[in-house]
PDB file of C-alpha atoms in Angstrom:
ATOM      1  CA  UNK N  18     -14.189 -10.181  33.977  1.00 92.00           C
ATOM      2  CA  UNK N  19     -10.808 -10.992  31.613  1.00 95.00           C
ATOM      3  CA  UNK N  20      -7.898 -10.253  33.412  1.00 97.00           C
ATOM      4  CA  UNK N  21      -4.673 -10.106  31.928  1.00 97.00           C
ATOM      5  CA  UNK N  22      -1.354  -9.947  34.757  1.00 98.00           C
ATOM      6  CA  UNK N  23       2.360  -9.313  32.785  1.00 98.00           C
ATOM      7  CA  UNK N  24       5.563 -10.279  34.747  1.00 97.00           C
ATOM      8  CA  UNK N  25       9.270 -10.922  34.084  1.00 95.00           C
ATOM      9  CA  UNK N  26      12.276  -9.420  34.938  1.00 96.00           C
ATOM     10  CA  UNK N  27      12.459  -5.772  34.899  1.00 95.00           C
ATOM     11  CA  UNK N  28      15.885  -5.393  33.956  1.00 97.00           C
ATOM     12  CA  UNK N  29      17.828  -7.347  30.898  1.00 98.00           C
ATOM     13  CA  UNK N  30      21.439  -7.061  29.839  1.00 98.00           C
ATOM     14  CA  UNK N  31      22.197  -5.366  26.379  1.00 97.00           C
ATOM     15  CA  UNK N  32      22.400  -8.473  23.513  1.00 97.00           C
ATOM     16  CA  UNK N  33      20.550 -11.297  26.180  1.00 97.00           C
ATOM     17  CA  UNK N  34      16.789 -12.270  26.177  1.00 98.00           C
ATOM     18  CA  UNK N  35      13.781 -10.475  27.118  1.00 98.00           C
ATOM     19  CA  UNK N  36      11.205 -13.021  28.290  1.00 98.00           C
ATOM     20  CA  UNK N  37       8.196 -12.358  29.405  1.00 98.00           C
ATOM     21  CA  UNK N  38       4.712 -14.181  30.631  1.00 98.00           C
ATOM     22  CA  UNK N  39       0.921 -12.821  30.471  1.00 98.00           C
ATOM     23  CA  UNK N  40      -1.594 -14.609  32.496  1.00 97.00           C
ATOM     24  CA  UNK N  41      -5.022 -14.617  31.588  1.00 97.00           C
ATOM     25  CA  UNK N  42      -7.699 -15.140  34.476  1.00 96.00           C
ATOM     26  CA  UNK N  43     -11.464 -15.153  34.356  1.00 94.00           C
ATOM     27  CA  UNK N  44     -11.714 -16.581  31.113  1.00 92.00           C
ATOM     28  CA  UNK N  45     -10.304 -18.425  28.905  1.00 90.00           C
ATOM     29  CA  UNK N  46      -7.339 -18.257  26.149  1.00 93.00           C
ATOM     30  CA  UNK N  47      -9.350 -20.516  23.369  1.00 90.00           C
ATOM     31  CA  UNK N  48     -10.824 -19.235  19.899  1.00 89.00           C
ATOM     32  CA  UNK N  49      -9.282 -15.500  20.583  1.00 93.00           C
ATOM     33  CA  UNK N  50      -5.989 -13.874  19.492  1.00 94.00           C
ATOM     34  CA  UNK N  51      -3.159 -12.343  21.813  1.00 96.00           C
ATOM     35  CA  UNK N  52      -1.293  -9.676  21.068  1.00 97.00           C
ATOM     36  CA  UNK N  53       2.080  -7.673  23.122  1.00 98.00           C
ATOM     37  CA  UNK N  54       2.186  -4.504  22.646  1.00 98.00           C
ATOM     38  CA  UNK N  55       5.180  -2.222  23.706  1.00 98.00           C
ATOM     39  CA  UNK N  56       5.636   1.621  24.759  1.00 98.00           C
ATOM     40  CA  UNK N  57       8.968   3.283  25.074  1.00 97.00           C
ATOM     41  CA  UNK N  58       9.018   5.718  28.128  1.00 96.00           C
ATOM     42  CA  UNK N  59       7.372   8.747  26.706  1.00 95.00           C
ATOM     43  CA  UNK N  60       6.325   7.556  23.229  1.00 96.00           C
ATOM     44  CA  UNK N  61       3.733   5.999  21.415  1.00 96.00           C
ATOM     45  CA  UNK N  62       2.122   2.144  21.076  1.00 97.00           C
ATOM     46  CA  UNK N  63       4.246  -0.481  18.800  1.00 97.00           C
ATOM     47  CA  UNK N  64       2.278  -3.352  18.002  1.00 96.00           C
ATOM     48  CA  UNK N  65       5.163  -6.470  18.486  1.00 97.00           C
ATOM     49  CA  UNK N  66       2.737  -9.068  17.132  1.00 96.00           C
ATOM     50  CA  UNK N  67      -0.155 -11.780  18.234  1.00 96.00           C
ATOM     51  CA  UNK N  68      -0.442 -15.615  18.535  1.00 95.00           C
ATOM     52  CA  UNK N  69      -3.768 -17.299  17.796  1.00 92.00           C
ATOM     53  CA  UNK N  70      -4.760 -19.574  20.756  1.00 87.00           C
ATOM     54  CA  UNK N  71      -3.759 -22.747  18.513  1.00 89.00           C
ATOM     55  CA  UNK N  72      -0.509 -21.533  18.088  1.00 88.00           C
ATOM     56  CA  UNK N  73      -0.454 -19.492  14.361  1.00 92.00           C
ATOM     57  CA  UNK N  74       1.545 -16.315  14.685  1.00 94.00           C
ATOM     58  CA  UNK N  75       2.254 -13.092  13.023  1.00 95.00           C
ATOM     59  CA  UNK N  76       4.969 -10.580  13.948  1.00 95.00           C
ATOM     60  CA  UNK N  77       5.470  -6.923  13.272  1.00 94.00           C
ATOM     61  CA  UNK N  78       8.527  -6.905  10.083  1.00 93.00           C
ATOM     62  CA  UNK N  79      10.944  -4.645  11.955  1.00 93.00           C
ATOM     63  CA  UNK N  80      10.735  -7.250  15.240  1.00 95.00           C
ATOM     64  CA  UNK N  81      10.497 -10.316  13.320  1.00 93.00           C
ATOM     65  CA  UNK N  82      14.075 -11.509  13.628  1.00 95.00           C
ATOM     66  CA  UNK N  83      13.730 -11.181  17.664  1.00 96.00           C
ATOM     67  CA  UNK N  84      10.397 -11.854  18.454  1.00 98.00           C
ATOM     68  CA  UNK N  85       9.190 -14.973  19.163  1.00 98.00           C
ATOM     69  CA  UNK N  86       5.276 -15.394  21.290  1.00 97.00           C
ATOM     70  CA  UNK N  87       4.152 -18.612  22.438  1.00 96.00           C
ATOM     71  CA  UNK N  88       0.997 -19.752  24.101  1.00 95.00           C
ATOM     72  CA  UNK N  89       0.249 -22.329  27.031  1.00 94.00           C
ATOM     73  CA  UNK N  90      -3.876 -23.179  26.984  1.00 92.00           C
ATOM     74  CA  UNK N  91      -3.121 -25.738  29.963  1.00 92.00           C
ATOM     75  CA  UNK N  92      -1.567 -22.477  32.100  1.00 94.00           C
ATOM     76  CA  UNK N  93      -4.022 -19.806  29.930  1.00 95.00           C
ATOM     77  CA  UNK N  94      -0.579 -18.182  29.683  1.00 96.00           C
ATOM     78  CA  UNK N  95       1.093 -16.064  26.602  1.00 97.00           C
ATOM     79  CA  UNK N  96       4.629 -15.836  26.682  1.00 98.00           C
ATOM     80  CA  UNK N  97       7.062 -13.214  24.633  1.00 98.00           C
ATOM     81  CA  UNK N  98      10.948 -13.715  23.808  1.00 98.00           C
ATOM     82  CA  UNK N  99      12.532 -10.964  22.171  1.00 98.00           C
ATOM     83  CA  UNK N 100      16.201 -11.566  21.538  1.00 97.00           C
ATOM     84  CA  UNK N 101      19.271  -9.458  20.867  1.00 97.00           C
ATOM     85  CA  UNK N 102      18.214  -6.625  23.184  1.00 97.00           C
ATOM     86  CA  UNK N 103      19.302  -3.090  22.740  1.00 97.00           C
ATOM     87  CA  UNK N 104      18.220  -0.212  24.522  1.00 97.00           C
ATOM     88  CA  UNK N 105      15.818   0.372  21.828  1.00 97.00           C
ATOM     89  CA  UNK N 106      14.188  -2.316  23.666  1.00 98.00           C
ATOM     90  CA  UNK N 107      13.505  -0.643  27.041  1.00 98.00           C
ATOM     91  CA  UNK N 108       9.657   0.048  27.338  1.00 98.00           C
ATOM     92  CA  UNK N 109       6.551  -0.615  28.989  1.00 98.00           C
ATOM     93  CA  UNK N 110       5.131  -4.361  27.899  1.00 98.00           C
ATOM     94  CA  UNK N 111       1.407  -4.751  27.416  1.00 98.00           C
ATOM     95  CA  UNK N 112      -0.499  -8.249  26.898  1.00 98.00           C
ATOM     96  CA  UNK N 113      -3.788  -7.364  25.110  1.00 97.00           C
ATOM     97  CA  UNK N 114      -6.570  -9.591  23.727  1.00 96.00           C
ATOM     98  CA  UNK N 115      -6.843  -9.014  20.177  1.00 87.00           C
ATOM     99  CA  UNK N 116      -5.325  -6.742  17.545  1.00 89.00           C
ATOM    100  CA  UNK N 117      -5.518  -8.929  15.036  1.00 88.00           C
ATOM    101  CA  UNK N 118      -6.858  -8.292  11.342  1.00 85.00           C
ATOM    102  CA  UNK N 119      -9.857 -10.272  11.722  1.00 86.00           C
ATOM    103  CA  UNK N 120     -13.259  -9.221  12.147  1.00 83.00           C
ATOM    104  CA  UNK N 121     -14.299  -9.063  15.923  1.00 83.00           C
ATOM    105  CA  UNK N 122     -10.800  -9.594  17.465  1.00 88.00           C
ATOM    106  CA  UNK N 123      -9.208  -6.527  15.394  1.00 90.00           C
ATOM    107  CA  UNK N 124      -9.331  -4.363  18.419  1.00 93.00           C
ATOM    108  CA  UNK N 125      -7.722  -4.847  22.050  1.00 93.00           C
ATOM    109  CA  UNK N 126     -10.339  -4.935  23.922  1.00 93.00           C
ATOM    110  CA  UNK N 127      -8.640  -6.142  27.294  1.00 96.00           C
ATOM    111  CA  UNK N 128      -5.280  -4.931  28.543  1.00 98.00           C
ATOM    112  CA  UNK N 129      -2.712  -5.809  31.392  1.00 98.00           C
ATOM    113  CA  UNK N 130      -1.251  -3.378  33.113  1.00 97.00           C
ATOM    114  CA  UNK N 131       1.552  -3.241  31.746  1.00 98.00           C
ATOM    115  CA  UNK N 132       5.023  -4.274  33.154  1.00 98.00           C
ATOM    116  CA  UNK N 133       8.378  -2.188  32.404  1.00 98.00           C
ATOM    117  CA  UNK N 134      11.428  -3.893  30.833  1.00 98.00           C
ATOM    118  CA  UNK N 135      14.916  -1.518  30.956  1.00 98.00           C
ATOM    119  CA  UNK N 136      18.113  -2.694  28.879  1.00 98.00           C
ATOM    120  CA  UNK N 137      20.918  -2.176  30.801  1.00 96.00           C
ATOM    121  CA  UNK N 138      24.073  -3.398  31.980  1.00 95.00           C
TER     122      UNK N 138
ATOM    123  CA  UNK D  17       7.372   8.267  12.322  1.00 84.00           C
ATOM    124  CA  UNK D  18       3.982   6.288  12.674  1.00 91.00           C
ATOM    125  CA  UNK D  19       2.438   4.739   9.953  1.00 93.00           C
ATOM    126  CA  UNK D  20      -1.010   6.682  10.902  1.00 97.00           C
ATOM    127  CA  UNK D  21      -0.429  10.290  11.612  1.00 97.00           C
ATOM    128  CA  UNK D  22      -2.407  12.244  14.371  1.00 98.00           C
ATOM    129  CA  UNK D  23      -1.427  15.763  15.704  1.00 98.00           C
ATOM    130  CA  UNK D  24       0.834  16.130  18.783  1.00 97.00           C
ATOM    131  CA  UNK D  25      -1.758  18.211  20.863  1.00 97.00           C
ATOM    132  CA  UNK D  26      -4.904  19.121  20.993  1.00 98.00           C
ATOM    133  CA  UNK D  27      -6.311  21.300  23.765  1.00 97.00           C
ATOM    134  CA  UNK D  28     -10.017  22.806  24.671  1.00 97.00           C
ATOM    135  CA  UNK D  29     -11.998  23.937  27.438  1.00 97.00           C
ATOM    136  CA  UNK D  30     -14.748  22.170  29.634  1.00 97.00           C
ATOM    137  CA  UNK D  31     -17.705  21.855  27.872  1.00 97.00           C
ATOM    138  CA  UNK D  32     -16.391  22.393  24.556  1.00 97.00           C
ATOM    139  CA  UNK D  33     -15.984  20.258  21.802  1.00 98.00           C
ATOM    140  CA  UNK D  34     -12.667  18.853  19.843  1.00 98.00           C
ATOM    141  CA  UNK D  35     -11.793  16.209  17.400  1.00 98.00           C
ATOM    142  CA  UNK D  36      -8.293  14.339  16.671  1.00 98.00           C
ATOM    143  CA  UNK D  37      -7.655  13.318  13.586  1.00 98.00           C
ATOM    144  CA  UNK D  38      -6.225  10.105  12.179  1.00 98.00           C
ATOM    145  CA  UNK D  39      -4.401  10.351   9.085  1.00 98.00           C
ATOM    146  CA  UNK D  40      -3.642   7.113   6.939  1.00 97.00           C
ATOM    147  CA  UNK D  41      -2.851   5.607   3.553  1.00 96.00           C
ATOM    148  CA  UNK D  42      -4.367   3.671   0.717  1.00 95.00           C
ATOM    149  CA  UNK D  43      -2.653   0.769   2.263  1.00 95.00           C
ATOM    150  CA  UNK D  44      -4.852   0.726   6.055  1.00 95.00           C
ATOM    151  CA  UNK D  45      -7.321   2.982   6.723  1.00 96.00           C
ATOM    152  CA  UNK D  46      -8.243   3.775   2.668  1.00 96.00           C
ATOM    153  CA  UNK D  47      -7.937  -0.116   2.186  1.00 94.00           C
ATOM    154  CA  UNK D  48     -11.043  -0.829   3.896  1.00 93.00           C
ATOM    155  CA  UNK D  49      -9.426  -1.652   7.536  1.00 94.00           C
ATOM    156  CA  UNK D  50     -11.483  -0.446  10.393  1.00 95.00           C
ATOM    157  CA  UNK D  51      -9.876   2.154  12.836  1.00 97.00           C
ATOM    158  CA  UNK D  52     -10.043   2.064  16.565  1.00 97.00           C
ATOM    159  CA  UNK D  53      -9.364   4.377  19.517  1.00 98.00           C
ATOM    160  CA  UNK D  54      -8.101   4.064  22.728  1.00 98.00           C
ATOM    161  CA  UNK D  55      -7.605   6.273  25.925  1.00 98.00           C
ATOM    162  CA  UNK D  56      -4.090   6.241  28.117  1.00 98.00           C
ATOM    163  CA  UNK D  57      -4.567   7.950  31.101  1.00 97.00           C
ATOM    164  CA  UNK D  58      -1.909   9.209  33.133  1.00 94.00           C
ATOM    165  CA  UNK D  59      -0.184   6.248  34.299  1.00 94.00           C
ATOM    166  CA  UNK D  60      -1.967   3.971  33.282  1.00 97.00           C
ATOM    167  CA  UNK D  61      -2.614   1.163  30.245  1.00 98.00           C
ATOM    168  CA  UNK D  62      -4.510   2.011  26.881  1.00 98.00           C
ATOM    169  CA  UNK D  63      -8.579   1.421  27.205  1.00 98.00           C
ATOM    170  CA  UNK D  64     -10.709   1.269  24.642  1.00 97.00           C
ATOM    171  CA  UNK D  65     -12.664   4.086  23.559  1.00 98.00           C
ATOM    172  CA  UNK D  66     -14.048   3.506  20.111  1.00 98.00           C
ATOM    173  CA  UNK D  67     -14.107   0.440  18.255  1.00 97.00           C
ATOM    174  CA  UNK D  68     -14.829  -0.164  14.674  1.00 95.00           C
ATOM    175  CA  UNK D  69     -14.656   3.432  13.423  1.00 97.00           C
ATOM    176  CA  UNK D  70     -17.860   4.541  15.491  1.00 97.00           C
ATOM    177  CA  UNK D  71     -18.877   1.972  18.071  1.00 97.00           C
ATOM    178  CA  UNK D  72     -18.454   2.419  21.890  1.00 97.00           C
ATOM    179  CA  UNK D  73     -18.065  -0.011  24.433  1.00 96.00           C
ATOM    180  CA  UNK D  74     -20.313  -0.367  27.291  1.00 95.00           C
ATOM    181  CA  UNK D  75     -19.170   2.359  29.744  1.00 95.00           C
ATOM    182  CA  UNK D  76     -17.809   4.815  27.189  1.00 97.00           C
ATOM    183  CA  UNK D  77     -20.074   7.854  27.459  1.00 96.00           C
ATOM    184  CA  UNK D  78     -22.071   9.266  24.357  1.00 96.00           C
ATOM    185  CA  UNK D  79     -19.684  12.274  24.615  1.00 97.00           C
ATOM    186  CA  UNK D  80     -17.140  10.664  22.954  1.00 98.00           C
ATOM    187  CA  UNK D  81     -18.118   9.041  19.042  1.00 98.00           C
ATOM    188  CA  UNK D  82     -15.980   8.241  15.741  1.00 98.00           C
ATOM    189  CA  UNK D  83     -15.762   8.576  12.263  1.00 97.00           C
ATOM    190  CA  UNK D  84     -14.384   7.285   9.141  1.00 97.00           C
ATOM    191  CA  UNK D  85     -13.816   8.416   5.700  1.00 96.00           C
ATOM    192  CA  UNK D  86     -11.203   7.608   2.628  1.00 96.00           C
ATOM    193  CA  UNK D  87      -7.970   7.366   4.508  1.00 97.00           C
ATOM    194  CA  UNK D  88      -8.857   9.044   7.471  1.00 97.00           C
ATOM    195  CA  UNK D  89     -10.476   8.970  11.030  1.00 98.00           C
ATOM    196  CA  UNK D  90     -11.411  10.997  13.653  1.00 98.00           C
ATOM    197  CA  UNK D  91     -12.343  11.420  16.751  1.00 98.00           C
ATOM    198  CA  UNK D  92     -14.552  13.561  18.550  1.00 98.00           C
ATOM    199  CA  UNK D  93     -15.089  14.427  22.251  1.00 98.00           C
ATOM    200  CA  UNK D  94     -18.023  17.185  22.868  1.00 97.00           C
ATOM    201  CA  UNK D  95     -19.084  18.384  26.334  1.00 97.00           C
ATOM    202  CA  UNK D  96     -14.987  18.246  27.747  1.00 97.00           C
ATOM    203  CA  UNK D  97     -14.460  17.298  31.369  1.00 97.00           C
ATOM    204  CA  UNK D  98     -11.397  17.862  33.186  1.00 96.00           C
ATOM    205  CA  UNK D  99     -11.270  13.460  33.138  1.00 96.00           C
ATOM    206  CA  UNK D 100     -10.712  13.446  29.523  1.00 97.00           C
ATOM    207  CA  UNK D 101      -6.937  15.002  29.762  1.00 97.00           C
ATOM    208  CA  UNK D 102      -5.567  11.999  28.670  1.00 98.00           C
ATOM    209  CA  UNK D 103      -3.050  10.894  25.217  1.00 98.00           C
ATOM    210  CA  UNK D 104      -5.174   9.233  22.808  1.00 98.00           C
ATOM    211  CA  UNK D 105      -3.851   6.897  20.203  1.00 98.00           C
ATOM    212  CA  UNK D 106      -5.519   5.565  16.860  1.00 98.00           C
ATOM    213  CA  UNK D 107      -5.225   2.197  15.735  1.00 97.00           C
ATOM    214  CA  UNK D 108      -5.605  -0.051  12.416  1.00 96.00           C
ATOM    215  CA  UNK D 109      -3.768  -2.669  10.175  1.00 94.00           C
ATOM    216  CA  UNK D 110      -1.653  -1.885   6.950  1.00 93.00           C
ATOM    217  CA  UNK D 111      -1.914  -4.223   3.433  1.00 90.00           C
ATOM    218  CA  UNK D 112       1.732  -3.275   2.701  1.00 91.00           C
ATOM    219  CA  UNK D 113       3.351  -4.690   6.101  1.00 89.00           C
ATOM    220  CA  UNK D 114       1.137  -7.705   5.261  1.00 86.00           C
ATOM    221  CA  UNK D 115      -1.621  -7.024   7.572  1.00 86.00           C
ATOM    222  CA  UNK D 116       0.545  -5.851  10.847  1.00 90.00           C
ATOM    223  CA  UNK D 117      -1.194  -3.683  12.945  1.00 93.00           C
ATOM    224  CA  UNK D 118      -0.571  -0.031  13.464  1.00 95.00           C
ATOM    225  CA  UNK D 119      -1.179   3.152  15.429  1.00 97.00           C
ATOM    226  CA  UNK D 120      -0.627   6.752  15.020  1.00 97.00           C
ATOM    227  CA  UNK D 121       1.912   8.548  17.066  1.00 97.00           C
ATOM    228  CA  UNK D 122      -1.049   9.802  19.997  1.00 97.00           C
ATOM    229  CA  UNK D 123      -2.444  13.022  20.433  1.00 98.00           C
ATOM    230  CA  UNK D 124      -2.228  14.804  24.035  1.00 98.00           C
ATOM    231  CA  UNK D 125      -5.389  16.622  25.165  1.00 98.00           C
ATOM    232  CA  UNK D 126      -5.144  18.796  27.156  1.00 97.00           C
ATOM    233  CA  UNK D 127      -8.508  20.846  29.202  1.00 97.00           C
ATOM    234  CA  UNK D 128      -7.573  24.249  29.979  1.00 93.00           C
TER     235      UNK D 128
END
């Protein structure tokens, strides 16, 4: 069974770095597409944007001056830097396989659990 | 405001039957782009419910099943259990943000 395990820092100063890392387990990373997905407390799902596991990306246009996503095959990890942060920024990360326009991967069809990211100084 | 729109709340009681809609655009859902649903219980991450406008996963009950037409999708659970209170959320990619994806705004069911 695909895991997928989120984890950073939990709390990032207004106009520094948001970094995060998603390991995958029981599987692996090859021939699929990742995705992060974020959810500000009490709202809805904002797709950020998804990395192919050779490395081609594509970001969402309102994030796509912060957003960078990066993958790792040797460490089957996916990482996500997001810079500039505001507390606009503050929400609930998700790692998900998938979400990408392409037949059989345009759904997320595993998630992490999620890990919460506040802006603050 | 969410590029696919889907009603705030949506409430029934066990046993009965409701749908959520999903409201799109010639650009996604009318553009030929399948929709998806997912489930986000309290607390907890998104799961998916329906995939490729109609198809379930293996473990998603019969109860729930999907639709698609022009530039819209819905949603239907029949047979409401007290388990399916949950905030459900649509999901699909738009031509005119050059194939981003994107998901309505979620729809809060509540069982009475």
């Amino acid at each position: 069974q695909v895991q997928l395990q989120e984890s950073g820092p939990g709390l990032v100063k207004p106009s520094e770095t948001l970094s995060l890392i998603c390991t995958v387990s029981g599987g692996s990373i090859s021939h699929y597409y990742w995705s992060w997905i974020r959810q500000p407390p009490g709202k809805g799902l904002e797709w950020i944007g998804y990395i192919y596991h050779r490395g081609s990306t594509k970001y969402n246009p309102s994030l796509k001056r912060q957003v960078t996503i990066s993958v790792d095959t040797s460490k089957n990890q996916i990482s996500l830097r997001l810079t500039s942060v505001t507390a606009a920024d503050t929400a609930v990360y998700y790692c998900v396989r998938g979400v990408a326009p392409y037949s059989g991967y345009d759904r997320g069809d595993y998630w992490g659990q999620g890990t919460l990211v506040t802006v603050s100084s | 405001q969410s590029v696919l729109t889907q009603p705030p709340s949506v409430s029934g009681a066990p046993g009965q039957r409701v749908t959520i809609s999903c409201t799109g655009s010639s650009s996604n859902i009318g553009a030929g782009y399948d929709v998806h649903w997912y489930q986000q219980l309290p607390g907890t991450a998104p799961k998916l419910l329906i995939y490729g406008n109609s198809n379930r996963p293996s473990g998603v009950p019969d109860r729930f099943s999907g639709s698609k037409s022009g530039t819209s999708a819905s949603l239907a659970i029949s047979g409401l259990q007290p388990e399916d209170e949950a905030d459900y959320y649509c999901q699909s990619y738009d031509s005119s943000l050059s194939g981003s994806g994107v998901f309505g705004g979620g729809t809060k069911l509540t069982v009475l």
